[in-house]
Structures are given as structure tokens and as C-alpha cells.
XYZ file of C-alpha atoms in Angstrom:
553
model
C 71.629 143.707 18.818
C 68.787 142.360 20.360
C 67.681 140.007 17.469
C 71.302 138.642 17.265
C 71.239 137.679 20.580
C 67.757 136.449 20.187
C 69.264 133.902 17.145
C 71.784 132.968 19.380
C 69.508 132.005 22.332
C 67.222 129.939 19.532
C 70.466 128.109 18.251
C 71.810 127.573 22.033
C 68.334 125.605 22.919
C 68.405 123.509 19.561
C 71.968 122.805 20.265
C 71.054 121.566 24.107
C 68.200 119.660 22.672
C 70.459 117.957 20.304
C 73.520 117.449 22.639
C 72.959 118.488 26.328
C 76.377 119.248 28.208
C 79.580 119.314 26.477
C 80.754 115.534 25.719
C 84.095 114.571 24.178
C 83.600 111.053 24.815
C 83.240 108.487 22.299
C 79.800 107.758 20.934
C 78.009 104.748 21.164
C 77.371 103.054 17.941
C 73.712 101.629 17.453
C 74.688 99.805 14.328
C 73.501 96.000 13.951
C 72.642 93.655 11.631
C 70.605 90.153 12.021
C 71.523 89.689 8.069
C 74.173 86.814 6.857
C 76.333 88.758 4.559
C 78.734 87.630 1.905
C 81.505 89.801 3.084
C 81.977 91.052 6.596
C 81.964 94.649 7.652
C 84.522 96.798 9.206
C 85.062 96.828 12.885
C 82.945 99.597 14.800
C 85.001 101.944 16.598
C 87.897 101.188 14.467
C 88.355 98.303 16.617
C 88.341 100.460 19.753
C 90.853 99.130 22.555
C 91.645 95.875 20.567
C 93.715 97.921 18.076
C 97.716 98.337 18.664
C 99.530 101.370 17.784
C 99.788 100.442 14.119
C 96.336 100.187 14.269
C 96.260 96.119 14.048
C 94.123 93.524 16.072
C 95.900 91.332 17.487
C 94.539 87.785 17.896
C 95.406 84.589 19.687
C 93.823 81.224 20.189
C 92.562 79.642 23.441
C 92.345 76.292 24.273
C 88.923 75.228 26.221
C 88.426 72.612 28.550
C 87.270 70.368 25.464
C 91.051 70.556 24.014
C 89.154 72.664 20.756
C 91.057 75.791 20.128
C 89.021 79.143 20.039
C 90.037 82.499 18.217
C 90.699 84.523 21.484
C 91.722 88.146 22.864
C 93.865 88.540 25.868
C 92.919 91.989 27.570
C 94.718 93.732 30.074
C 93.741 96.001 32.833
C 89.939 96.109 32.424
C 88.165 97.905 35.418
C 85.330 97.546 36.906
C 82.032 99.434 36.342
C 83.023 100.132 33.079
C 80.501 99.403 29.975
C 82.429 97.647 27.585
C 81.058 96.960 24.025
C 81.898 93.746 22.166
C 81.341 93.109 18.471
C 82.619 90.778 15.748
C 81.861 89.355 12.320
C 81.819 85.258 12.744
C 81.906 82.429 10.171
C 81.979 78.318 10.586
C 83.707 75.813 8.675
C 82.723 72.112 9.344
C 78.609 72.402 9.705
C 76.420 74.632 8.122
C 75.255 76.532 11.201
C 75.866 76.859 14.433
C 75.286 78.943 17.673
C 78.263 80.670 19.178
C 79.036 82.431 22.121
C 81.515 84.813 23.254
C 82.786 84.402 26.484
C 84.917 86.252 29.183
C 87.358 84.694 31.374
C 89.134 86.759 34.435
C 91.376 85.359 37.261
C 88.541 86.096 39.548
C 85.605 84.707 38.035
C 84.047 82.149 36.170
C 83.419 81.939 32.397
C 80.291 84.305 31.275
C 78.505 84.823 28.127
C 78.790 88.333 26.789
C 76.986 87.901 23.083
C 76.154 85.264 21.016
C 75.062 84.829 16.831
C 74.040 82.396 14.792
C 77.107 81.682 12.876
C 76.806 79.860 8.986
C 79.452 78.165 6.855
C 77.860 80.249 3.587
C 78.154 83.989 5.181
C 79.164 86.494 7.753
C 77.330 86.851 10.861
C 77.191 89.790 13.328
C 77.789 88.970 17.207
C 76.997 92.128 18.986
C 77.126 92.381 22.907
C 79.234 93.872 26.039
C 79.964 92.981 29.601
C 80.418 95.112 32.683
C 83.168 93.442 35.394
C 82.418 93.630 39.277
C 85.967 94.404 40.060
C 89.369 95.087 37.825
C 90.867 92.393 36.047
C 94.592 92.435 34.705
C 94.541 89.510 32.530
C 90.936 88.352 31.043
C 90.448 85.970 27.902
C 87.436 86.541 25.354
C 86.885 83.834 23.211
C 84.385 81.787 21.284
C 82.285 78.486 22.242
C 80.381 76.285 19.613
C 77.286 75.621 21.857
C 76.975 72.337 20.174
C 80.389 71.263 20.846
C 81.460 70.213 17.835
C 85.216 69.754 17.711
C 85.301 69.666 13.973
C 83.941 72.823 13.930
C 86.426 75.921 12.530
C 85.645 79.586 13.687
C 86.674 82.617 12.118
C 86.471 86.369 13.456
C 87.205 89.122 11.677
C 86.497 92.891 12.306
C 86.785 92.741 16.182
C 86.149 95.458 18.522
C 86.032 96.407 22.184
C 84.937 99.869 23.163
C 85.044 100.927 26.807
C 82.621 103.641 28.099
C 82.861 105.124 31.582
C 79.483 105.119 33.925
C 79.295 108.776 33.428
C 79.758 108.667 29.412
C 77.120 105.842 29.282
C 74.560 108.190 31.402
C 75.207 111.125 29.270
C 74.782 109.606 26.463
C 71.146 108.316 27.408
C 70.342 111.321 28.602
C 71.134 112.936 25.100
C 68.835 110.054 23.346
C 66.400 111.050 26.183
C 66.494 114.847 24.781
C 66.290 114.013 21.324
C 63.820 110.955 21.246
C 61.798 111.754 23.916
C 61.519 115.454 24.160
C 60.671 117.958 21.169
C 61.085 121.682 21.009
C 58.008 123.937 20.833
C 57.414 127.200 19.793
C 54.111 129.335 20.318
C 53.549 132.196 18.518
C 51.621 134.912 19.837
C 49.745 137.746 17.508
C 46.954 140.501 17.872
C 43.707 140.071 15.543
C 45.896 141.793 13.075
C 48.469 139.754 12.769
C 51.167 141.908 14.825
C 53.377 140.361 17.147
C 52.636 140.415 21.097
C 55.755 140.878 22.959
C 55.399 140.070 26.794
C 52.770 138.101 26.899
C 52.563 135.338 29.443
C 52.612 132.125 28.164
C 51.879 128.629 30.179
C 52.015 125.121 28.988
C 51.022 122.559 31.144
C 51.337 118.896 30.266
C 48.342 116.871 30.793
C 49.347 113.098 29.436
C 52.539 111.623 28.585
C 52.732 110.088 24.992
C 55.517 107.393 26.541
C 53.428 104.053 27.784
C 54.813 103.704 31.244
C 52.732 100.868 33.075
C 52.562 97.708 35.053
C 50.893 94.719 35.781
C 47.342 94.465 37.786
C 45.461 91.567 38.635
C 42.060 90.958 40.320
C 43.595 92.154 43.598
C 43.298 95.701 42.169
C 39.091 95.705 42.183
C 37.293 97.072 44.621
C 40.350 98.278 46.509
C 40.056 102.037 46.137
C 43.739 102.649 47.461
C 45.318 100.682 45.419
C 43.678 102.243 42.338
C 44.118 105.617 42.987
C 47.874 104.638 43.650
C 48.091 103.071 40.030
C 45.916 105.646 38.237
C 47.648 108.485 39.942
C 51.655 106.918 38.250
C 50.579 104.886 34.964
C 49.176 105.390 31.859
C 49.564 101.545 30.877
C 48.651 98.261 32.296
C 48.566 94.574 31.379
C 46.419 92.505 33.586
C 48.489 89.107 34.975
C 46.497 85.937 34.452
C 43.160 87.155 34.450
C 42.816 87.080 30.445
C 44.953 83.847 30.268
C 43.141 80.995 28.799
C 42.895 78.433 32.279
C 40.820 81.865 34.154
C 38.651 82.543 31.070
C 37.767 78.871 30.404
C 38.734 76.475 32.943
C 36.383 73.518 31.642
C 35.335 73.444 27.776
C 32.562 75.739 26.912
C 31.924 77.684 30.575
C 33.631 80.863 29.640
C 33.903 83.488 32.279
C 35.283 86.659 31.356
C 33.921 88.376 34.765
C 37.479 89.655 36.617
C 39.076 90.926 32.404
C 35.548 92.683 32.414
C 36.121 94.558 35.818
C 39.914 94.752 35.074
C 38.822 96.759 31.824
C 36.445 98.893 33.332
C 38.992 100.192 35.722
C 41.547 101.171 32.825
C 39.060 102.812 31.025
C 37.718 105.053 33.694
C 41.026 105.866 34.207
C 42.291 106.608 30.613
C 45.040 103.533 30.628
C 45.648 101.669 27.420
C 45.988 98.035 28.259
C 47.996 95.068 26.799
C 46.086 91.541 25.835
C 47.964 89.074 27.709
C 47.895 86.479 26.327
C 46.134 84.356 24.106
C 48.317 81.521 23.920
C 51.075 80.064 26.121
C 53.229 77.558 24.875
C 53.944 76.138 28.280
C 52.040 73.056 28.947
C 52.419 73.706 32.476
C 50.061 76.747 32.057
C 47.952 75.326 29.552
C 44.148 74.222 30.667
C 44.066 70.501 31.894
C 41.084 69.676 29.516
C 43.230 71.488 26.595
C 46.185 69.383 27.357
C 43.869 65.966 26.210
C 42.828 67.327 23.269
C 44.445 66.475 19.676
C 44.175 66.986 16.028
C 40.965 68.539 14.838
C 39.550 68.821 18.563
C 42.362 71.116 19.375
C 42.548 72.866 16.334
C 38.441 73.825 17.140
C 39.485 74.696 20.562
C 42.093 77.079 19.750
C 39.755 78.734 16.897
C 36.996 79.030 19.449
C 39.514 80.791 21.937
C 41.095 83.525 19.413
C 36.975 83.851 18.255
C 35.704 84.191 21.327
C 38.307 86.648 23.056
C 39.166 88.889 20.365
C 35.441 88.996 19.218
C 34.502 90.232 22.656
C 37.445 92.797 23.027
C 37.487 93.850 19.703
C 39.212 97.536 20.039
C 39.880 97.161 23.548
C 43.198 95.953 24.058
C 46.420 98.283 22.063
C 47.949 94.786 21.816
C 48.067 91.023 22.024
C 50.516 88.374 22.752
C 49.655 85.954 20.292
C 52.165 83.156 21.286
C 53.918 83.508 24.714
C 57.487 82.260 25.308
C 57.393 80.286 21.942
C 61.047 80.025 22.157
C 61.145 78.166 25.225
C 57.997 75.806 24.613
C 56.083 74.605 21.808
C 52.956 72.365 23.154
C 50.572 74.144 20.141
C 53.177 73.374 17.391
C 53.841 69.668 18.952
C 50.681 68.697 18.269
C 49.369 70.991 15.147
C 52.425 71.266 13.578
C 55.288 73.827 12.950
C 53.297 76.256 11.142
C 50.697 76.472 13.717
C 51.425 79.732 14.935
C 50.805 81.063 11.584
C 46.991 80.633 11.330
C 47.292 81.896 15.257
C 48.593 85.293 13.982
C 46.520 85.161 10.970
C 43.244 84.508 12.785
C 43.953 86.741 15.275
C 44.373 89.793 13.067
C 41.000 88.785 11.075
C 39.526 88.540 14.553
C 41.073 92.319 15.564
C 42.574 94.031 12.879
C 43.725 96.997 15.060
C 45.496 95.443 17.902
C 49.274 94.999 17.186
C 50.265 91.279 17.162
C 52.998 90.284 19.503
C 55.456 87.166 20.436
C 56.535 87.748 23.929
C 59.454 85.726 25.407
C 61.862 85.786 28.501
C 66.340 85.788 28.506
C 66.569 87.558 25.427
C 67.657 90.896 26.822
C 68.318 89.289 30.389
C 71.253 87.228 29.652
C 73.107 85.468 26.829
C 72.974 82.092 28.398
C 70.045 80.759 27.427
C 70.627 79.199 24.402
C 66.468 78.950 23.370
C 66.205 82.851 23.202
C 69.197 84.022 21.939
C 68.996 87.622 20.103
C 69.226 85.701 16.735
C 66.618 82.916 17.294
C 64.303 85.501 18.340
C 64.952 87.360 15.139
C 64.594 84.237 12.887
C 61.563 83.282 14.458
C 59.761 86.302 13.834
C 61.077 86.462 10.327
C 59.591 82.648 9.964
C 56.345 84.046 11.100
C 55.701 86.896 9.150
C 57.559 84.999 5.878
C 54.958 82.142 6.756
C 51.639 84.737 6.351
C 51.430 85.329 10.362
C 50.514 89.402 10.719
C 53.269 89.722 13.250
C 53.798 93.225 14.243
C 55.656 93.430 17.776
C 58.336 92.034 19.813
C 57.976 91.733 23.310
C 61.051 91.598 25.834
C 59.488 90.285 29.461
C 62.700 91.696 31.041
C 62.908 89.394 34.400
C 66.866 90.616 35.237
C 68.430 89.116 38.019
C 71.992 91.688 37.561
C 71.626 93.478 34.630
C 74.195 93.145 31.807
C 73.451 97.317 30.249
C 75.666 96.490 27.167
C 74.465 93.097 26.514
C 70.978 94.502 26.836
C 71.193 97.813 24.735
C 73.101 95.483 22.004
C 69.782 93.026 21.924
C 67.709 96.221 21.349
C 70.115 97.141 18.493
C 69.877 93.845 16.768
C 65.926 93.578 17.001
C 65.602 97.238 16.310
C 66.531 95.999 12.422
C 63.551 94.275 12.244
C 61.549 97.322 11.754
C 58.959 96.586 14.686
C 57.560 97.981 17.829
C 59.508 96.569 20.481
C 58.304 96.620 24.126
C 59.704 95.843 27.514
C 56.656 93.836 28.512
C 56.932 92.510 32.389
C 60.149 94.273 33.968
C 61.399 93.371 37.270
C 64.516 92.631 39.316
C 65.187 88.950 41.102
C 64.151 89.236 44.677
C 67.451 87.242 45.434
C 68.850 90.818 46.169
C 67.731 93.276 48.768
C 65.105 95.805 48.220
C 67.870 98.378 47.963
C 69.631 96.464 45.405
C 66.196 95.703 43.456
C 65.862 99.322 43.003
C 69.295 100.443 42.091
C 69.026 97.762 39.202
C 65.390 99.000 38.203
C 66.199 102.432 37.606
C 69.352 101.385 35.582
C 67.373 99.058 33.335
C 64.494 101.622 32.996
C 67.035 104.216 32.138
C 68.608 101.899 29.718
C 64.706 101.113 28.199
C 63.452 104.437 28.193
C 66.768 105.654 26.406
C 66.993 103.307 23.489
C 65.144 104.961 20.345
C 63.549 101.626 19.563
C 61.674 100.811 22.808
C 57.919 102.046 22.410
C 56.760 101.347 25.860
C 57.601 99.747 29.212
C 55.146 97.430 31.329
C 56.373 96.270 35.054
C 55.545 93.228 36.389
C 54.711 94.555 39.988
C 51.128 93.484 40.804
C 50.189 93.140 44.327
C 49.103 89.961 45.940
C 48.395 89.179 49.644
C 51.564 87.286 49.104
C 53.488 89.977 47.543
C 54.634 90.210 44.036
C 56.018 87.769 41.753
C 59.615 88.795 42.292
C 59.861 92.713 43.195
C 57.036 95.363 44.543
C 56.809 98.811 44.196
C 55.190 99.336 47.743
C 54.142 97.553 51.070
C 50.425 96.838 52.107
C 49.540 100.149 52.690
C 50.981 101.935 49.443
C 53.740 103.446 51.114
C 56.738 103.136 48.739
C 59.777 100.777 49.003
C 62.853 101.349 47.639
C 61.677 100.196 44.175
C 58.546 102.534 44.366
C 60.768 105.324 45.236
C 62.870 104.919 42.024
C 59.778 104.110 39.872
C 58.154 107.691 41.377
C 61.866 109.469 40.901
C 61.980 108.357 36.942
C 58.096 109.817 36.641
C 58.482 112.770 37.655
C 62.065 113.140 35.818
C 60.229 112.429 32.936
C 57.823 114.413 32.419
C 57.697 118.973 31.751
C 55.132 119.634 34.572
C 54.864 123.019 33.718
C 56.697 125.433 31.152
C 56.363 129.098 32.231
C 57.473 132.319 30.134
C 57.095 135.677 28.224
C 57.234 136.270 24.796
C 60.132 137.558 22.961
C 60.173 140.518 20.464
C 58.521 138.356 17.609
C 55.827 137.303 19.457
C 57.288 133.766 20.308
C 58.019 131.780 23.529
C 60.182 128.718 22.975
C 60.568 125.593 25.323
C 61.449 122.002 25.312
C 58.772 119.309 26.577
C 58.232 115.777 26.800
C 55.905 114.089 24.148
C 52.263 114.139 25.070
C 49.448 116.726 25.198
C 49.662 120.258 26.630
C 47.163 122.697 27.967
C 48.653 125.941 26.537
C 47.518 129.035 28.409
C 48.177 132.855 26.779
C 47.346 135.751 28.676
C 48.431 139.666 27.997
C 46.527 142.338 29.622
C 42.548 141.973 30.182
C 42.968 139.205 27.286
C 43.569 135.238 27.898
C 42.594 132.150 25.953
C 43.676 128.552 26.301
C 44.153 125.732 23.793
C 45.759 122.178 23.521
C 49.058 121.298 21.976
C 50.405 117.859 20.907
C 53.998 117.326 20.985
C 54.564 114.008 18.621
C 57.577 112.749 17.721
C 59.490 114.714 15.355
C 62.885 116.006 14.461
C 61.247 119.477 13.452
C 59.936 122.350 15.939
C 56.723 122.082 16.788
C 54.995 125.207 16.097
C 51.338 126.885 17.564
C 49.852 130.152 16.522
C 47.787 131.909 19.478
C 45.669 134.935 18.541
C 44.380 137.438 21.308
């Protein structure tokens, strides 16, 4: 009977890991596509609430201000705070390709973008997005807009779906993903020197480090500031230098290299076993390009950019886990204007040769924050990533800055879903919340954004953009000048504590085993029985199987 109870207990442990508390609501569908397909696929959620009682999805047409008619859906009785996920397949006639926006208009708010797709005439494109309303709406219109406003365009929409999730359902499924992707079951087996099970041995597993990189930007203001250094090192296992590696800092005049600040920041992160991202090699915005570089053209500019890559990556070879090779290339094109459209391919290829072990990233803003920015839609980002890889550039990572105003979580998740189809590491690289909000609201939005990022199975790391300066921070500070937490700091500390195991403690069963569920990372495992004791380490790495550790006393 005891053996049966132990078996049932183990089954329940596995069930808890996979599903947590009982949940009978709709399950979020992470499916997405960035490929244009000959035939559209079936709607997610069988159409969700768009389907009527017969299973059909009624569609109408909406006359826009331009006089053009768009396929549309009339939505009745939408509720506030509900997470609505929307998807469909789109195709056009009248031009080869264009950017389409799905827009939502209610009786109390102006039209807002809820998703985008790069639509083509030759195949079907997948549009995935969503929205959250501030207040209920009795009647809303969801329609499609050709961004180029070409009146001759005919838009076809099929397999549409609108699926609501309550705040509680959304959070429950976030927690489920955290249990299944950020944690793992471990079983410690204890025996004597003859291999006999030891029942009642005391087992303690203490987490020493976390597998998931979570950090923030730092700047020269941390140098020599022991209070700032202690505050940072206590919390974060990753860092990125705000401006100290940028070209205008390291080479303000041609040939006059100065890596002093970067070297000193690197000493700090090394001393505290913190991993660092390299940000950035090139910034495509001419405003942040060294003034002397702006005057170069042709071979002179080619020589300068090659020297920049060689100097920077040779000096720091192996020191930075990532390099943002081309920063904000969706919005700016300083180098491509002067060196040709394929210049970026060479940047990535040269960087890879200089530091073959660093992961090379693109990095840009307004990809997950909004779909109103036509320069940085999810499909335009995916297309640029594919172009660089096909052009010979060794591009290995997707950087999403995440400078949020009011977050749209269904859209954020949908964008992550689409980018995840590229099978590249995804990092949220510069997370903050606009200072147009008060500090308490910033904290609320920040916590929700971080939960969304941490729970998404394709996100590999999160960086905040909260370097402290005498004037404050770029948009959002975690502490005041004396390192006392502001509301955003409390939110971060709360999540850091929530996302660690701290300590698991128990006794071995009749089979000499003790099991626990722990966040991924390194653990110190201590075992004692009678007058015998031992210590060892355990690495909980990503995996679906139980991690087993055998210890002999």
C-alpha cells in the first residue's frame, strides 16, 4: 500500500509540474507562421467567438475614410481587461505585396493597430495579434488597412479567429509555461556503499545560481560606487553597457581608441560572475554615428568599419556572450546608404570571423511594443533576418528592445510566436516603461511585461534598461539615488524571489529517493544520515525528463 501511495505521489508531482492547478479554460495556441503559403490553414480555436452557432464566421465590409471597403468583423459586447487574441490568413490582388494592418475601432476609442502582415498576391500570409480594451465596448469593428493606401487593392481574408482569455486564464497559462520551461523535476537517490536504499536521509538542495539570464544596463556611474555595485550584483546575473562600447565612445576621433570605461565595466562583471552582452558594434542612426565617420565615403568608410570590428572584437574576443552587430537597422540605414544594401552581410561575416564564439544579434525597437510602426513590423523584421542569413551573414540572435508605453500583451505574445518560427535565440534587450506614467503604473506594467517574457518558451534572456545616472534613468529607475527601491524595483525584486527555488528540503522515502521541482540552475545538494554526510552539485538544465542524482554515503 505504501508503495502505491508513493507512486501516486510521484504521478501527482509530475502532473503539478505540467499543469499546476486545475484549469478547464481555453489553452493558448502558440502556432505562427512567417512563410507565405499556397493554401491558408484552418482557423485557430475553430474561429473562437467569431464563429456563430452553425460554426460559420460571418464577415462584412467596412467603409474607411478613404472610401475604400475593407473586410471587417462586427464585434458585440467586448469586455475590458480581457486578452483577445486575433489571427487570420490574408492575400491581396492589385499589387505584388503590401503591408496590411488589422485595426480595431470602438465607440469610445480611436482606431488602433492590433496586428500586421506582409501580404502578397501570390500566396497567403498569416496575421497574428490581439488587443486589450480599457473599458467594455458594445459594438466594435475589426477591419483591415492597406498601409500604402492603394485604392486598387483587394484584400482577401480567411480562417479568422478571435479568442478571449480572462486575466486569470492568461496568468494561469503563464505559470504553467514557467513550470514546464523554466523548472525541472530532480530526484536524489541515496544509498550505502553496498547499494542499499537509505530511507530517512536528510536532503537539502540550495540554488547557487540561475540558468535564465536576467539583468540590466549599467554605465560608468557604477564604477567606484560600491553601493551601486553591491545592489546590482545581489540581483542580476547579466549586464549590458549602456554607451561605453559604442563607437562614439571608444573612438571619438579617428585612430584615437579609448576602451578604459569598457575595460573597467568588464572587470566589474567578471568579478561578480555576470555575463555581458556587447552593445553595439554599429548603430545605424546617423545621429549616434561618430561625427568623423559621417564624413567618410567609399573605401575610407569601408576601411573604418573593418577597423572598428577588428579592433573591438579582437580586444574583447570571448568576453561578451552576444554582439549587437547592427542596431536599429529597421529604422535607419546610414551604412547601407553609403556602402550598399549588402554591407550588413559583410558586417556579420567579419564579426563572426573576429569572435566566432559570440552570438551575433540584430536589435531593434517597436517590434513587440506596438504594430503602429510600419518600419518594424514582425514580418519586416523576420524578412530582414532571413535576408542577412541568405546573404551569408552569420546572424544568430533576435534582439527586441521593449521600450513600452502601455503594453498590448496579446500582440507581444503573437510577435514572439512569429519570430520563434525562425528558430533563433530571442532576447528582450532593453526593457523599460515610459516615464509618461507615474511610478506605480510603471511598476504594474513592468511586472506584466516581465511575466510575459519569462513565460514565453522562446525567450532566452531579459535585460532591463535602467542604468542609473545623476539625472535619473533613461525612462524608468528601479531605485532612488540611495538605492532604496522605487515601485519598479519592488516589482523586480518580487519576481526575482518568485523565480528562484531558494531551498528544497526533505527526507528520502523507502526507495531512498527525494524529489523536488526547481528552477533551472546550479544547486548545492547536501545529504546526511546518522553520522555520515556529503555535499555535491547538481545542474538543472532545460529538459522534459526528470534529472537524477545518485549519492552514496
